[in-house]
């Protein structure tokens, strides 16, 4: 129950000075000491309303921490937060009073009058604070030389693994590095996984799909030494591999087919970037080239219209992200969007957190405001948004693409269709004019029909003119006419400007002088060259670590997006550098890197022996003395003595059910949003005085029920449409955020979804129908069902239980209902949902 002062504070009619007196009287009566007053009145306000942004356990905005006395005494970027005894000189009081528009705290909602009065009384009485928590010492300024001593900024060093006792175990240098650490810790790895388990694992990891019945049979029948290599090479050559790894990259981009989160503004060209990624992974585009194209593809030379087109589309990386396109304050919108771009480049390519450096030097890493604004100036010198003709709306910059023969063919065909519609409309309008003066009933009736047809044609013509296939565009960037350096914005306020910072690169990770940026260029080309340079200490390490995390469940550096001082240190630093060095030496080939890891002995290990297994079966810890079980020595499996288990992600769950039921469509592409249906749009034909055209998915393409989840629409607001709703339940990342490693939650809504969702029931029915088409016995069908869903043979016990279930479930001889329920039950098992 709230204290009396907080109850009274809801009455805003009582003047502030009266409140201070009321609170002081109540506090004096209720609390006999300053300690009690602070603990019972002041600290709860600080904890509930301030710690979210100003504490060591959460964030440290503006350099200010309020979870210790020394924190507010030292103050933040603007100096001490409190001057004991002086309300007027204490910045915290100025902030909570909302007396200064540039410093209103908390920013989301003002404190109540009673809360403000408590803080005012606390400061007026001398700001007694009994807390002894020491603040983290932060050195003033940026010490680049000291910062470069951090492991992540050290040059790559390729070294050989240490000698191991069990020389028969390693299949590669990767295994030798891992085994050396295991042996040093007194550990031995578990046995290899069963062949069908490895096949399911590698197929899901490389393609996001399960193995088919034929693929399972072929692998189990191949007893040669090259059996694993044949599988990995086949998977890497497939388009499914490219689709799987393109989705991993989209998690880092903030990709969606919706612009911003305000309104339902469609990003009708976003799909081109997704398809660019698929083609890049399929062709095994060298990673350094991949980086350069996304940061500066518009500035790179092109040998053909096709290459020019591809490079322009690649720069969608910069503009695909959340932007407040209906913001009234366009300057703030611009600066916030630039902040997202700087933060994206830092996290995705370099493992750096740069967002906080907008307002102050980094508190832990050797990154200063100079570094932030050096990069920000490059993106402010880049066209990324523009003001539309519609109200206050803005939109993301787009560029026309070089036309290809296919575009011209589609354009000519589309023009013929438009001409036919216009001609039909003109005929209807002519007839309508002829009937305008007639009053007989038939002429009333016919005019209504004509009006309705003309209205429908207007909609089709407006829709056809807006979505013209012969005029291809991409969400992409270009340099502004007059690139320039950027001024510091004080506390991120674009109207409070400080010194001008020259455009350039992040100093702590540099190996030489700042590059010269030619007049008339933004500097993105120099940024791209620096990021993709083999001498950059971060790029290859971050890229290799991301690939390792996707295959082994955790990165060698577990904080995959942050390699800074407060991030995780590498569990195997020599292995990380060896892989990074090899990655570059082999032409920055992601396929070669994945092949190396997927063919290692470590990747073949069983996942048995996890803590949950050991609790249920103590024998899982055998092989070592009882006092030194593997889980006791390395409970987090940082030394990789077993494989980590992972839950299938949302896309793989849905796609695996399509494969099992035999309904997965051939690889698709193109727009995800079904904008070809006029009923999915509002605001067309264009009305320059109205809002921007918007979408609401009322009709989906029939094919979308069977396409890979990668190709379904991704929107930023509301639930995912139609067949993609499963993504909401199984931890699909918010497209407004960058996600290097997805969450894996276990919540009741997932079980409820699997039990009740129409999508699960339909896929189970499809699977049952396919099984019953063949004239097999029930025993044979059960074998096929297990191979399709769980990708392994059915056991004798399972066969007996399943036959009993079918016998009990058949009502009136209805085979399809019984098999549907059995398939649906398997779709809900942990063995289907997990990748072991």
Tab-separated table of N, CA and C in Angstrom, residues 421-436 446-447 450-451 453-455 457-458 461:
chain	number	residue	atom	x	y	z
A	421	UNK	N	-7.054	-0.945	-69.624
A	421	UNK	CA	-7.918	-0.472	-68.537
A	421	UNK	C	-8.352	0.978	-68.777
A	422	UNK	N	-7.414	1.804	-69.215
A	422	UNK	CA	-7.750	3.220	-69.472
A	422	UNK	C	-8.762	3.342	-70.599
A	423	UNK	N	-8.589	2.506	-71.617
A	423	UNK	CA	-9.540	2.539	-72.737
A	423	UNK	C	-10.922	2.086	-72.277
A	424	UNK	N	-10.952	1.045	-71.456
A	424	UNK	CA	-12.233	0.570	-70.925
A	424	UNK	C	-12.891	1.648	-70.072
A	425	UNK	N	-12.099	2.325	-69.253
A	425	UNK	CA	-12.639	3.398	-68.418
A	425	UNK	C	-13.201	4.530	-69.272
A	426	UNK	N	-12.478	4.902	-70.334
A	426	UNK	CA	-12.946	5.984	-71.202
A	426	UNK	C	-14.294	5.622	-71.838
A	427	UNK	N	-14.458	4.366	-72.253
A	427	UNK	CA	-15.727	3.936	-72.826
A	427	UNK	C	-16.853	4.004	-71.826
A	428	UNK	N	-16.591	3.579	-70.606
A	428	UNK	CA	-17.613	3.637	-69.564
A	428	UNK	C	-17.991	5.072	-69.229
A	429	UNK	N	-16.979	5.952	-69.200
A	429	UNK	CA	-17.269	7.359	-68.911
A	429	UNK	C	-18.089	7.998	-70.022
A	430	UNK	N	-17.814	7.613	-71.269
A	430	UNK	CA	-18.580	8.133	-72.401
A	430	UNK	C	-20.033	7.696	-72.308
A	431	UNK	N	-20.233	6.426	-71.987
A	431	UNK	CA	-21.606	5.933	-71.832
A	431	UNK	C	-22.307	6.619	-70.677
A	432	UNK	N	-21.572	6.865	-69.605
A	432	UNK	CA	-22.147	7.512	-68.432
A	432	UNK	C	-22.615	8.923	-68.759
A	433	UNK	N	-21.842	9.652	-69.567
A	433	UNK	CA	-22.244	11.013	-69.959
A	433	UNK	C	-23.516	10.991	-70.804
A	434	UNK	N	-23.615	9.982	-71.651
A	434	UNK	CA	-24.792	9.883	-72.520
A	434	UNK	C	-26.063	9.615	-71.725
A	435	UNK	N	-25.909	8.944	-70.592
A	435	UNK	CA	-27.079	8.613	-69.765
A	435	UNK	C	-27.383	9.665	-68.715
A	436	UNK	N	-26.529	10.690	-68.609
A	436	UNK	CA	-26.623	11.638	-67.493
A	436	UNK	C	-27.979	12.338	-67.433
A	446	UNK	N	-28.459	1.691	-64.724
A	446	UNK	CA	-27.229	1.533	-65.509
A	446	UNK	C	-26.154	2.515	-65.063
A	447	UNK	N	-26.538	3.733	-64.686
A	447	UNK	CA	-25.563	4.712	-64.194
A	447	UNK	C	-24.873	4.226	-62.938
A	450	UNK	N	-22.322	1.705	-63.986
A	450	UNK	CA	-21.164	2.354	-64.592
A	450	UNK	C	-20.280	3.031	-63.556
A	451	UNK	N	-20.916	3.706	-62.581
A	451	UNK	CA	-20.150	4.380	-61.525
A	451	UNK	C	-19.317	3.385	-60.735
A	453	UNK	N	-18.227	0.413	-61.753
A	453	UNK	CA	-17.147	-0.129	-62.588
A	453	UNK	C	-16.019	0.880	-62.765
A	454	UNK	N	-16.393	2.158	-62.930
A	454	UNK	CA	-15.362	3.196	-63.096
A	454	UNK	C	-14.527	3.322	-61.822
A	455	UNK	N	-15.198	3.233	-60.669
A	455	UNK	CA	-14.480	3.309	-59.394
A	455	UNK	C	-13.506	2.141	-59.251
A	457	UNK	N	-12.154	0.435	-61.701
A	457	UNK	CA	-11.061	0.625	-62.651
A	457	UNK	C	-10.073	1.681	-62.173
A	458	UNK	N	-10.585	2.749	-61.561
A	458	UNK	CA	-9.686	3.761	-60.986
A	458	UNK	C	-8.720	3.135	-59.990
A	461	UNK	N	-6.196	0.972	-61.938
A	461	UNK	CA	-5.243	1.803	-62.679
A	461	UNK	C	-4.272	2.490	-61.729
